[in-house]
Amino acid sequence: MNTIKLTTIAIGLCTSSSLVASDFDIAAAWEKDCRKCHAEDGSGLTKKGRKLRLKDYRKAEVQAKMSDEEIVKAIKDGVEKDGEFTMNPYAEDYTVEEIHAFIAYIRAMKKE
Ligand code: HEC
């Protein structure tokens, strides 16, 4: 997790002239919008996460089955089951760059 933070800071420092928001804190974003379901470590072992039977992002096989495109799509469009959102769409909350930052953040949760 520290590596990601450092990378984010490094990218932030190098891109003052680009469109990437240098003040975007991915860990804070996860904490605010994702943690209550997916848990701090991505295990999905929260009250809500257990109920929704969330995937465990610490597992290599889960990571392998999930493409970067699927990660982006879930965050942008949310996840629907039986006509109801089990995960809300975040397309209006985050820029494309910010949504892409979640890919690296989620990939770094892999533990086995
Ligand atoms: C209300 C609970 C809830 C919140 C909050 C939530 N999610 Fe989800 N998320 C789900 C559910 C339900 C699924 C579908 C089941 C699964 O894939 O584990 C899901 C699936 C996903 C997937 C997997 C897509 C795939 O193809 O397997 C990703 C990636 C994801 N969420 C990221 C996020 C991120 C990033 C945030 C915060 C911006 C977030 N989620 C917030 C409930 C939630």
Tab-separated table of N, CA, C and O and ligand atoms in Angstrom:
chain	number	residue	atom	x	y	z
A	1	MET	N	0.841	-1.206	0.000
A	1	MET	CA	0.000	0.000	0.000
A	1	MET	C	0.876	1.255	0.000
A	1	MET	O	0.573	2.228	-0.648
A	2	ASN	N	2.002	1.193	0.747
A	2	ASN	CA	2.900	2.345	0.778
A	2	ASN	C	3.483	2.669	-0.581
A	2	ASN	O	3.672	3.830	-0.915
A	3	THR	N	3.753	1.614	-1.352
A	3	THR	CA	4.312	1.808	-2.681
A	3	THR	C	3.366	2.651	-3.519
A	3	THR	O	3.763	3.573	-4.207
A	4	ILE	N	2.083	2.297	-3.425
A	4	ILE	CA	1.076	3.021	-4.206
A	4	ILE	C	1.062	4.494	-3.806
A	4	ILE	O	1.054	5.372	-4.645
A	5	LYS	N	1.082	4.716	-2.498
A	5	LYS	CA	1.057	6.092	-2.014
A	5	LYS	C	2.236	6.867	-2.578
A	5	LYS	O	2.071	7.961	-3.096
A	6	LEU	N	3.426	6.260	-2.502
A	6	LEU	CA	4.619	6.925	-2.996
A	6	LEU	C	4.523	7.172	-4.487
A	6	LEU	O	4.886	8.235	-4.973
A	7	THR	N	4.007	6.165	-5.212
A	7	THR	CA	3.858	6.327	-6.653
A	7	THR	C	2.911	7.475	-6.954
A	7	THR	O	3.174	8.301	-7.813
A	8	THR	N	1.803	7.500	-6.221
A	8	THR	CA	0.820	8.559	-6.439
A	8	THR	C	1.464	9.924	-6.198
A	8	THR	O	1.280	10.856	-6.975
A	9	ILE	N	2.244	9.996	-5.135
A	9	ILE	CA	2.914	11.262	-4.825
A	9	ILE	C	3.901	11.603	-5.944
A	9	ILE	O	3.925	12.724	-6.438
A	10	ALA	N	4.678	10.584	-6.372
A	10	ALA	CA	5.661	10.810	-7.430
A	10	ALA	C	4.973	11.288	-8.701
A	10	ALA	O	5.412	12.265	-9.312
A	11	ILE	N	3.866	10.619	-9.070
A	11	ILE	CA	3.139	11.025	-10.273
A	11	ILE	C	2.636	12.458	-10.083
A	11	ILE	O	2.764	13.300	-10.943
A	12	GLY	N	2.118	12.704	-8.896
A	12	GLY	CA	1.600	14.040	-8.592
A	12	GLY	C	2.657	15.105	-8.769
A	12	GLY	O	2.404	16.151	-9.360
A	13	LEU	N	3.872	14.808	-8.325
A	13	LEU	CA	4.953	15.789	-8.410
A	13	LEU	C	5.400	16.033	-9.846
A	13	LEU	O	5.801	17.123	-10.196
A	14	CYS	N	5.324	14.959	-10.647
A	14	CYS	CA	5.843	15.063	-12.016
A	14	CYS	C	4.837	15.629	-12.998
A	14	CYS	O	5.161	15.884	-14.143
A	15	THR	N	3.596	15.748	-12.612
A	15	THR	CA	2.572	16.054	-13.609
A	15	THR	C	1.882	17.383	-13.341
A	15	THR	O	0.743	17.574	-13.704
A	16	SER	N	2.588	18.302	-12.721
A	16	SER	CA	1.939	19.571	-12.404
A	16	SER	C	1.428	20.274	-13.655
A	16	SER	O	0.494	21.052	-13.587
A	17	SER	N	2.018	19.931	-14.809
A	17	SER	CA	1.572	20.604	-16.028
A	17	SER	C	0.509	19.791	-16.781
A	17	SER	O	-0.039	20.255	-17.763
A	18	SER	N	0.232	18.557	-16.304
A	18	SER	CA	-0.752	17.737	-17.018
A	18	SER	C	-2.120	17.864	-16.354
A	18	SER	O	-2.327	18.636	-15.438
A	19	LEU	N	-3.069	17.043	-16.860
A	19	LEU	CA	-4.435	17.141	-16.368
A	19	LEU	C	-4.689	16.281	-15.130
A	19	LEU	O	-5.733	16.348	-14.529
A	20	VAL	N	-3.690	15.465	-14.760
A	20	VAL	CA	-3.885	14.587	-13.608
A	20	VAL	C	-3.958	15.430	-12.333
A	20	VAL	O	-3.106	16.265	-12.084
A	21	ALA	N	-5.004	15.199	-11.576
A	21	ALA	CA	-5.167	15.953	-10.345
A	21	ALA	C	-4.098	15.510	-9.352
A	21	ALA	O	-4.075	14.371	-8.917
A	22	SER	N	-3.200	16.399	-9.009
A	22	SER	CA	-2.086	16.004	-8.156
A	22	SER	C	-2.523	15.837	-6.708
A	22	SER	O	-1.820	15.252	-5.918
A	23	ASP	N	-3.685	16.358	-6.365
A	23	ASP	CA	-4.107	16.248	-4.970
A	23	ASP	C	-5.060	15.077	-4.753
A	23	ASP	O	-5.679	14.976	-3.710
A	24	PHE	N	-5.188	14.185	-5.744
A	24	PHE	CA	-6.082	13.046	-5.575
A	24	PHE	C	-5.448	12.010	-4.660
A	24	PHE	O	-4.373	11.498	-4.941
A	25	ASP	N	-6.113	11.719	-3.569
A	25	ASP	CA	-5.600	10.746	-2.606
A	25	ASP	C	-6.421	9.469	-2.723
A	25	ASP	O	-7.534	9.387	-2.219
A	26	ILE	N	-5.846	8.493	-3.413
A	26	ILE	CA	-6.574	7.263	-3.705
A	26	ILE	C	-6.955	6.510	-2.419
A	26	ILE	O	-8.054	5.972	-2.311
A	27	ALA	N	-6.060	6.510	-1.439
A	27	ALA	CA	-6.363	5.804	-0.185
A	27	ALA	C	-7.552	6.463	0.528
A	27	ALA	O	-8.423	5.781	1.068
A	28	ALA	N	-7.586	7.794	0.481
A	28	ALA	CA	-8.691	8.510	1.108
A	28	ALA	C	-9.999	8.260	0.352
A	28	ALA	O	-11.069	8.153	0.948
A	29	ALA	N	-9.896	8.155	-0.972
A	29	ALA	CA	-11.082	7.890	-1.788
A	29	ALA	C	-11.637	6.496	-1.487
A	29	ALA	O	-12.849	6.307	-1.347
A	30	TRP	N	-10.739	5.517	-1.377
A	30	TRP	CA	-11.158	4.138	-1.049
A	30	TRP	C	-11.860	4.133	0.311
A	30	TRP	O	-12.914	3.540	0.499
A	31	GLU	N	-11.237	4.816	1.254
A	31	GLU	CA	-11.760	4.923	2.616
A	31	GLU	C	-13.177	5.526	2.602
A	31	GLU	O	-14.085	5.015	3.241
A	32	LYS	N	-13.351	6.565	1.829
A	32	LYS	CA	-14.613	7.297	1.817
A	32	LYS	C	-15.718	6.535	1.078
A	32	LYS	O	-16.836	6.451	1.557
A	33	ASP	N	-15.392	5.993	-0.100
A	33	ASP	CA	-16.450	5.458	-0.963
A	33	ASP	C	-16.498	3.937	-1.086
A	33	ASP	O	-17.518	3.399	-1.511
A	34	CYS	N	-15.447	3.247	-0.770
A	34	CYS	CA	-15.382	1.817	-1.087
A	34	CYS	C	-15.240	0.920	0.132
A	34	CYS	O	-15.675	-0.225	0.119
A	35	ARG	N	-14.638	1.439	1.173
A	35	ARG	CA	-14.265	0.605	2.310
A	35	ARG	C	-15.451	-0.050	3.001
A	35	ARG	O	-15.360	-1.182	3.453
A	36	LYS	N	-16.566	0.652	3.089
A	36	LYS	CA	-17.673	0.101	3.870
A	36	LYS	C	-18.195	-1.211	3.280
A	36	LYS	O	-18.748	-2.028	4.007
A	37	CYS	N	-18.010	-1.427	1.990
A	37	CYS	CA	-18.384	-2.717	1.395
A	37	CYS	C	-17.158	-3.602	1.185
A	37	CYS	O	-17.130	-4.749	1.586
A	38	HIS	N	-16.142	-3.064	0.517
A	38	HIS	CA	-15.001	-3.889	0.091
A	38	HIS	C	-13.934	-4.081	1.171
A	38	HIS	O	-13.010	-4.859	0.961
A	39	ALA	N	-14.040	-3.382	2.273
A	39	ALA	CA	-13.085	-3.442	3.392
A	39	ALA	C	-11.776	-2.738	3.027
A	39	ALA	O	-11.441	-2.590	1.856
A	40	GLU	N	-11.072	-2.339	4.064
A	40	GLU	CA	-9.814	-1.622	3.897
A	40	GLU	C	-8.836	-2.398	3.011
A	40	GLU	O	-8.177	-1.844	2.142
A	41	ASP	N	-8.754	-3.719	3.224
A	41	ASP	CA	-7.772	-4.552	2.518
A	41	ASP	C	-8.332	-5.201	1.254
A	41	ASP	O	-7.669	-6.025	0.629
A	42	GLY	N	-9.571	-4.847	0.884
A	42	GLY	CA	-10.155	-5.421	-0.326
A	42	GLY	C	-10.727	-6.814	-0.148
A	42	GLY	O	-11.177	-7.442	-1.104
A	43	SER	N	-10.734	-7.297	1.080
A	43	SER	CA	-11.205	-8.668	1.347
A	43	SER	C	-12.717	-8.793	1.192
A	43	SER	O	-13.233	-9.894	1.007
A	44	GLY	N	-13.426	-7.676	1.302
A	44	GLY	CA	-14.886	-7.721	1.254
A	44	GLY	C	-15.484	-8.207	2.570
A	44	GLY	O	-16.675	-8.463	2.662
A	45	LEU	N	-14.636	-8.322	3.593
A	45	LEU	CA	-15.107	-8.850	4.874
A	45	LEU	C	-15.613	-7.726	5.778
A	45	LEU	O	-15.058	-7.453	6.840
A	46	THR	N	-16.682	-7.095	5.330
A	46	THR	CA	-17.388	-6.111	6.142
A	46	THR	C	-18.812	-6.641	6.282
A	46	THR	O	-19.177	-7.616	5.609
A	47	LYS	N	-19.586	-5.995	7.096
A	47	LYS	CA	-20.975	-6.425	7.276
A	47	LYS	C	-21.691	-6.426	5.914
A	47	LYS	O	-22.301	-7.406	5.511
A	48	LYS	N	-21.588	-5.294	5.229
A	48	LYS	CA	-22.230	-5.178	3.914
A	48	LYS	C	-21.620	-6.120	2.897
A	48	LYS	O	-22.315	-6.740	2.094
A	49	GLY	N	-20.291	-6.183	2.933
A	49	GLY	CA	-19.572	-7.014	1.978
A	49	GLY	C	-19.928	-8.488	2.092
A	49	GLY	O	-20.067	-9.186	1.090
A	50	ARG	N	-20.097	-8.942	3.317
A	50	ARG	CA	-20.468	-10.349	3.526
A	50	ARG	C	-21.858	-10.607	2.980
A	50	ARG	O	-22.102	-11.626	2.335
A	51	LYS	N	-22.750	-9.675	3.237
A	51	LYS	CA	-24.130	-9.799	2.771
A	51	LYS	C	-24.173	-9.856	1.234
A	51	LYS	O	-24.919	-10.627	0.647
A	52	LEU	N	-23.333	-9.025	0.615
A	52	LEU	CA	-23.319	-8.941	-0.854
A	52	LEU	C	-22.401	-9.996	-1.481
A	52	LEU	O	-22.284	-10.071	-2.689
A	53	ARG	N	-21.758	-10.782	-0.643
A	53	ARG	CA	-20.835	-11.834	-1.094
A	53	ARG	C	-19.780	-11.271	-2.046
A	53	ARG	O	-19.621	-11.720	-3.189
A	54	LEU	N	-19.087	-10.274	-1.574
A	54	LEU	CA	-18.083	-9.628	-2.417
A	54	LEU	C	-16.864	-10.509	-2.624
A	54	LEU	O	-16.508	-11.315	-1.784
A	55	LYS	N	-16.253	-10.297	-3.781
A	55	LYS	CA	-15.013	-11.007	-4.089
A	55	LYS	C	-13.905	-10.518	-3.168
A	55	LYS	O	-13.936	-9.370	-2.717
A	56	ASP	N	-12.917	-11.391	-2.957
A	56	ASP	CA	-11.781	-11.068	-2.107
A	56	ASP	C	-10.586	-10.686	-2.990
A	56	ASP	O	-9.973	-11.541	-3.622
A	57	TYR	N	-10.285	-9.397	-3.027
A	57	TYR	CA	-9.216	-8.916	-3.920
A	57	TYR	C	-7.822	-9.290	-3.434
A	57	TYR	O	-6.837	-9.012	-4.099
A	58	ARG	N	-7.719	-9.942	-2.267
A	58	ARG	CA	-6.415	-10.424	-1.814
A	58	ARG	C	-6.025	-11.701	-2.552
A	58	ARG	O	-4.881	-12.101	-2.538
A	59	LYS	N	-7.026	-12.341	-3.181
A	59	LYS	CA	-6.769	-13.633	-3.818
A	59	LYS	C	-6.319	-13.505	-5.267
A	59	LYS	O	-6.956	-12.825	-6.073
A	60	ALA	N	-5.237	-14.218	-5.565
A	60	ALA	CA	-4.676	-14.166	-6.918
A	60	ALA	C	-5.686	-14.619	-7.962
A	60	ALA	O	-5.779	-14.030	-9.035
A	61	GLU	N	-6.482	-15.651	-7.643
A	61	GLU	CA	-7.413	-16.154	-8.659
A	61	GLU	C	-8.524	-15.139	-8.947
A	61	GLU	O	-9.003	-15.026	-10.067
A	62	VAL	N	-8.910	-14.395	-7.925
A	62	VAL	CA	-9.923	-13.349	-8.113
A	62	VAL	C	-9.342	-12.243	-9.000
A	62	VAL	O	-9.974	-11.776	-9.949
A	63	GLN	N	-8.110	-11.860	-8.701
A	63	GLN	CA	-7.437	-10.822	-9.486
A	63	GLN	C	-7.291	-11.256	-10.946
A	63	GLN	O	-7.488	-10.464	-11.864
A	64	ALA	N	-6.943	-12.542	-11.143
A	64	ALA	CA	-6.698	-13.042	-12.491
A	64	ALA	C	-7.974	-13.047	-13.337
A	64	ALA	O	-7.929	-12.828	-14.543
A	65	LYS	N	-9.093	-13.272	-12.673
A	65	LYS	CA	-10.364	-13.347	-13.413
A	65	LYS	C	-10.950	-11.979	-13.726
A	65	LYS	O	-11.928	-11.869	-14.451
A	66	MET	N	-10.373	-10.950	-13.147
A	66	MET	CA	-10.942	-9.612	-13.283
A	66	MET	C	-10.020	-8.769	-14.165
A	66	MET	O	-8.848	-8.613	-13.856
A	67	SER	N	-10.552	-8.272	-15.265
A	67	SER	CA	-9.710	-7.463	-16.154
A	67	SER	C	-9.728	-5.996	-15.716
A	67	SER	O	-10.628	-5.565	-14.998
A	68	ASP	N	-8.748	-5.245	-16.190
A	68	ASP	CA	-8.715	-3.809	-15.894
A	68	ASP	C	-9.991	-3.135	-16.400
A	68	ASP	O	-10.537	-2.240	-15.766
A	69	GLU	N	-10.459	-3.602	-17.567
A	69	GLU	CA	-11.679	-3.028	-18.160
A	69	GLU	C	-12.875	-3.253	-17.236
A	69	GLU	O	-13.726	-2.381	-17.089
A	70	GLU	N	-12.929	-4.454	-16.641
A	70	GLU	CA	-14.045	-4.763	-15.740
A	70	GLU	C	-13.994	-3.899	-14.477
A	70	GLU	O	-15.026	-3.488	-13.959
A	71	ILE	N	-12.786	-3.639	-14.018
A	71	ILE	CA	-12.635	-2.777	-12.839
A	71	ILE	C	-13.167	-1.379	-13.161
A	71	ILE	O	-13.981	-0.817	-12.437
A	72	VAL	N	-12.726	-0.851	-14.299
A	72	VAL	CA	-13.160	0.488	-14.715
A	72	VAL	C	-14.676	0.522	-14.894
A	72	VAL	O	-15.356	1.442	-14.431
A	73	LYS	N	-15.207	-0.499	-15.537
A	73	LYS	CA	-16.644	-0.530	-15.824
A	73	LYS	C	-17.474	-0.556	-14.534
A	73	LYS	O	-18.467	0.154	-14.408
A	74	ALA	N	-17.040	-1.391	-13.569
A	74	ALA	CA	-17.778	-1.493	-12.301
A	74	ALA	C	-17.792	-0.134	-11.598
A	74	ALA	O	-18.831	0.290	-11.075
A	75	ILE	N	-16.669	0.565	-11.615
A	75	ILE	CA	-16.595	1.849	-10.919
A	75	ILE	C	-17.421	2.908	-11.656
A	75	ILE	O	-18.151	3.677	-11.050
A	76	LYS	N	-17.321	2.910	-12.980
A	76	LYS	CA	-18.059	3.902	-13.776
A	76	LYS	C	-19.570	3.662	-13.737
A	76	LYS	O	-20.345	4.579	-13.471
A	77	ASP	N	-19.958	2.420	-14.047
A	77	ASP	CA	-21.377	2.117	-14.246
A	77	ASP	C	-22.051	1.479	-13.041
A	77	ASP	O	-23.260	1.268	-13.049
A	78	GLY	N	-21.267	1.126	-12.037
A	78	GLY	CA	-21.828	0.427	-10.895
A	78	GLY	C	-22.110	-1.029	-11.234
A	78	GLY	O	-21.775	-1.500	-12.316
A	79	VAL	N	-22.706	-1.734	-10.285
A	79	VAL	CA	-23.029	-3.145	-10.490
A	79	VAL	C	-24.520	-3.313	-10.204
A	79	VAL	O	-25.017	-2.856	-9.180
A	80	GLU	N	-25.220	-3.928	-11.155
A	80	GLU	CA	-26.661	-4.117	-10.993
A	80	GLU	C	-27.001	-5.591	-10.833
A	80	GLU	O	-26.433	-6.446	-11.510
A	81	LYS	N	-27.922	-5.849	-9.939
A	81	LYS	CA	-28.422	-7.215	-9.793
A	81	LYS	C	-29.926	-7.129	-9.645
A	81	LYS	O	-30.428	-6.364	-8.818
A	82	ASP	N	-30.631	-7.895	-10.457
A	82	ASP	CA	-32.096	-7.888	-10.448
A	82	ASP	C	-32.655	-6.471	-10.520
A	82	ASP	O	-33.581	-6.117	-9.792
A	83	GLY	N	-32.080	-5.660	-11.410
A	83	GLY	CA	-32.595	-4.311	-11.637
A	83	GLY	C	-32.283	-3.314	-10.533
A	83	GLY	O	-32.779	-2.191	-10.544
A	84	GLU	N	-31.454	-3.713	-9.575
A	84	GLU	CA	-31.092	-2.785	-8.505
A	84	GLU	C	-29.587	-2.651	-8.422
A	84	GLU	O	-28.872	-3.625	-8.624
A	85	PHE	N	-29.136	-1.450	-8.084
A	85	PHE	CA	-27.698	-1.256	-7.940
A	85	PHE	C	-27.229	-1.857	-6.623
A	85	PHE	O	-27.658	-1.425	-5.559
A	86	THR	N	-26.336	-2.866	-6.702
A	86	THR	CA	-25.719	-3.374	-5.482
A	86	THR	C	-24.449	-2.564	-5.212
A	86	THR	O	-23.958	-2.507	-4.105
A	87	MET	N	-23.916	-1.963	-6.270
A	87	MET	CA	-22.832	-0.976	-6.126
A	87	MET	C	-23.219	0.210	-7.006
A	87	MET	O	-23.560	0.036	-8.169
A	88	ASN	N	-23.173	1.386	-6.437
A	88	ASN	CA	-23.561	2.582	-7.188
A	88	ASN	C	-22.516	2.944	-8.235
A	88	ASN	O	-21.340	2.685	-8.049
A	89	PRO	N	-22.951	3.589	-9.333
A	89	PRO	CA	-21.972	4.081	-10.311
A	89	PRO	C	-21.239	5.309	-9.773
A	89	PRO	O	-21.830	6.120	-9.072
A	90	TYR	N	-19.942	5.405	-10.116
A	90	TYR	CA	-19.149	6.541	-9.641
A	90	TYR	C	-18.631	7.413	-10.778
A	90	TYR	O	-17.697	8.184	-10.587
A	91	ALA	N	-19.242	7.268	-11.966
A	91	ALA	CA	-18.777	8.012	-13.139
A	91	ALA	C	-18.781	9.522	-12.892
A	91	ALA	O	-17.955	10.241	-13.449
A	92	GLU	N	-19.699	9.993	-12.073
A	92	GLU	CA	-19.786	11.439	-11.852
A	92	GLU	C	-18.938	11.913	-10.681
A	92	GLU	O	-18.793	13.111	-10.470
A	93	ASP	N	-18.405	10.967	-9.925
A	93	ASP	CA	-17.612	11.341	-8.756
A	93	ASP	C	-16.123	11.421	-9.060
A	93	ASP	O	-15.389	12.116	-8.383
A	94	TYR	N	-15.698	10.640	-10.073
A	94	TYR	CA	-14.271	10.549	-10.353
A	94	TYR	C	-13.976	10.795	-11.825
A	94	TYR	O	-14.760	10.413	-12.690
A	95	THR	N	-12.817	11.387	-12.096
A	95	THR	CA	-12.366	11.573	-13.470
A	95	THR	C	-11.857	10.228	-13.996
A	95	THR	O	-11.634	9.300	-13.216
A	96	VAL	N	-11.639	10.162	-15.296
A	96	VAL	CA	-11.102	8.947	-15.904
A	96	VAL	C	-9.761	8.588	-15.267
A	96	VAL	O	-9.500	7.427	-14.948
A	97	GLU	N	-8.902	9.578	-15.043
A	97	GLU	CA	-7.593	9.340	-14.432
A	97	GLU	C	-7.759	8.765	-13.021
A	97	GLU	O	-7.036	7.860	-12.620
A	98	GLU	N	-8.703	9.322	-12.287
A	98	GLU	CA	-8.920	8.852	-10.917
A	98	GLU	C	-9.444	7.415	-10.916
A	98	GLU	O	-9.010	6.584	-10.113
A	99	ILE	N	-10.360	7.115	-11.833
A	99	ILE	CA	-10.889	5.749	-11.929
A	99	ILE	C	-9.747	4.785	-12.269
A	99	ILE	O	-9.656	3.700	-11.705
A	100	HIS	N	-8.835	5.219	-13.137
A	100	HIS	CA	-7.697	4.362	-13.471
A	100	HIS	C	-6.765	4.152	-12.276
A	100	HIS	O	-6.135	3.110	-12.167
A	101	ALA	N	-6.703	5.131	-11.394
A	101	ALA	CA	-5.856	4.987	-10.204
A	101	ALA	C	-6.367	3.845	-9.311
A	101	ALA	O	-5.587	3.193	-8.618
A	102	PHE	N	-7.670	3.583	-9.363
A	102	PHE	CA	-8.219	2.476	-8.570
A	102	PHE	C	-7.706	1.120	-9.066
A	102	PHE	O	-7.620	0.170	-8.287
A	103	ILE	N	-7.388	1.023	-10.353
A	103	ILE	CA	-6.899	-0.265	-10.879
A	103	ILE	C	-5.634	-0.664	-10.112
A	103	ILE	O	-5.567	-1.748	-9.538
A	104	ALA	N	-4.657	0.230	-10.084
A	104	ALA	CA	-3.385	-0.063	-9.402
A	104	ALA	C	-3.618	-0.309	-7.917
A	104	ALA	O	-3.000	-1.192	-7.317
A	105	TYR	N	-4.526	0.466	-7.358
A	105	TYR	CA	-4.790	0.343	-5.921
A	105	TYR	C	-5.374	-1.033	-5.603
A	105	TYR	O	-4.953	-1.692	-4.653
A	106	ILE	N	-6.329	-1.469	-6.426
A	106	ILE	CA	-6.971	-2.772	-6.215
A	106	ILE	C	-5.984	-3.904	-6.512
A	106	ILE	O	-5.903	-4.882	-5.784
A	107	ARG	N	-5.187	-3.753	-7.571
A	107	ARG	CA	-4.187	-4.790	-7.904
A	107	ARG	C	-3.184	-4.984	-6.767
A	107	ARG	O	-2.702	-6.086	-6.539
A	108	ALA	N	-2.851	-3.900	-6.071
A	108	ALA	CA	-1.856	-3.980	-4.995
A	108	ALA	C	-2.400	-4.679	-3.751
A	108	ALA	O	-1.657	-4.953	-2.813
A	109	MET	N	-3.697	-4.994	-3.753
A	109	MET	CA	-4.294	-5.691	-2.607
A	109	MET	C	-3.996	-7.182	-2.630
A	109	MET	O	-4.213	-7.884	-1.655
A	110	LYS	N	-3.513	-7.679	-3.770
A	110	LYS	CA	-3.230	-9.108	-3.927
A	110	LYS	C	-2.187	-9.565	-2.908
A	110	LYS	O	-1.129	-8.976	-2.783
A	111	LYS	N	-2.518	-10.647	-2.186
A	111	LYS	CA	-1.633	-11.106	-1.112
A	111	LYS	C	-1.089	-12.518	-1.340
A	111	LYS	O	-0.141	-12.920	-0.710
A	112	GLU	N	-1.777	-13.321	-2.164
A	112	GLU	CA	-1.322	-14.714	-2.321
A	112	GLU	C	-1.027	-14.991	-3.784
A	112	GLU	O	-1.574	-14.384	-4.641
B	1	HEC	C1	-22.687	-0.713	-1.367
B	1	HEC	C2	-21.517	-1.579	-1.437
B	1	HEC	C3	-20.402	-1.208	-2.399
B	1	HEC	C4	-19.637	-0.062	-2.422
B	1	HEC	C5	-19.748	1.164	-1.501
B	1	HEC	C6	-18.665	-0.246	-3.477
B	1	HEC	N1	-18.835	-1.459	-4.084
B	1	HEC	FE1	-17.693	-2.278	-5.547
B	1	HEC	N2	-18.925	-3.879	-5.673
B	1	HEC	C7	-20.051	-4.085	-4.890
B	1	HEC	C8	-20.753	-5.273	-5.361
B	1	HEC	C9	-22.041	-5.833	-4.789
B	1	HEC	C10	-20.009	-5.781	-6.446
B	1	HEC	C11	-20.311	-7.045	-7.274
B	1	HEC	C12	-19.866	-8.303	-6.575
B	1	HEC	C13	-18.378	-8.482	-6.648
B	1	HEC	O1	-17.826	-8.288	-7.732
B	1	HEC	O2	-17.746	-8.796	-5.633
B	1	HEC	C14	-18.855	-4.889	-6.592
B	1	HEC	C15	-17.866	-5.079	-7.534
B	1	HEC	C16	-16.768	-4.266	-7.667
B	1	HEC	C17	-15.677	-4.534	-8.567
B	1	HEC	C18	-15.499	-5.816	-9.379
B	1	HEC	C19	-15.866	-5.811	-10.815
B	1	HEC	C20	-15.631	-7.177	-11.451
B	1	HEC	O3	-15.670	-7.237	-12.669
B	1	HEC	O4	-15.417	-8.181	-10.777
B	1	HEC	C21	-14.780	-3.512	-8.413
B	1	HEC	C22	-13.456	-3.352	-9.126
B	1	HEC	C23	-15.326	-2.609	-7.425
B	1	HEC	N3	-16.522	-3.103	-6.983
B	1	HEC	C24	-14.703	-1.444	-6.999
B	1	HEC	C25	-15.265	-0.526	-6.119
B	1	HEC	C26	-14.694	0.763	-5.821
B	1	HEC	C27	-13.396	1.299	-6.377
B	1	HEC	C28	-15.545	1.374	-4.947
B	1	HEC	C29	-15.442	2.782	-4.392
B	1	HEC	C30	-15.326	3.859	-5.358
B	1	HEC	C31	-16.647	0.453	-4.678
B	1	HEC	N4	-16.436	-0.688	-5.418
B	1	HEC	C32	-17.701	0.689	-3.820
B	1	HEC	C33	-20.445	-3.300	-3.823
B	1	HEC	C34	-19.913	-2.075	-3.460
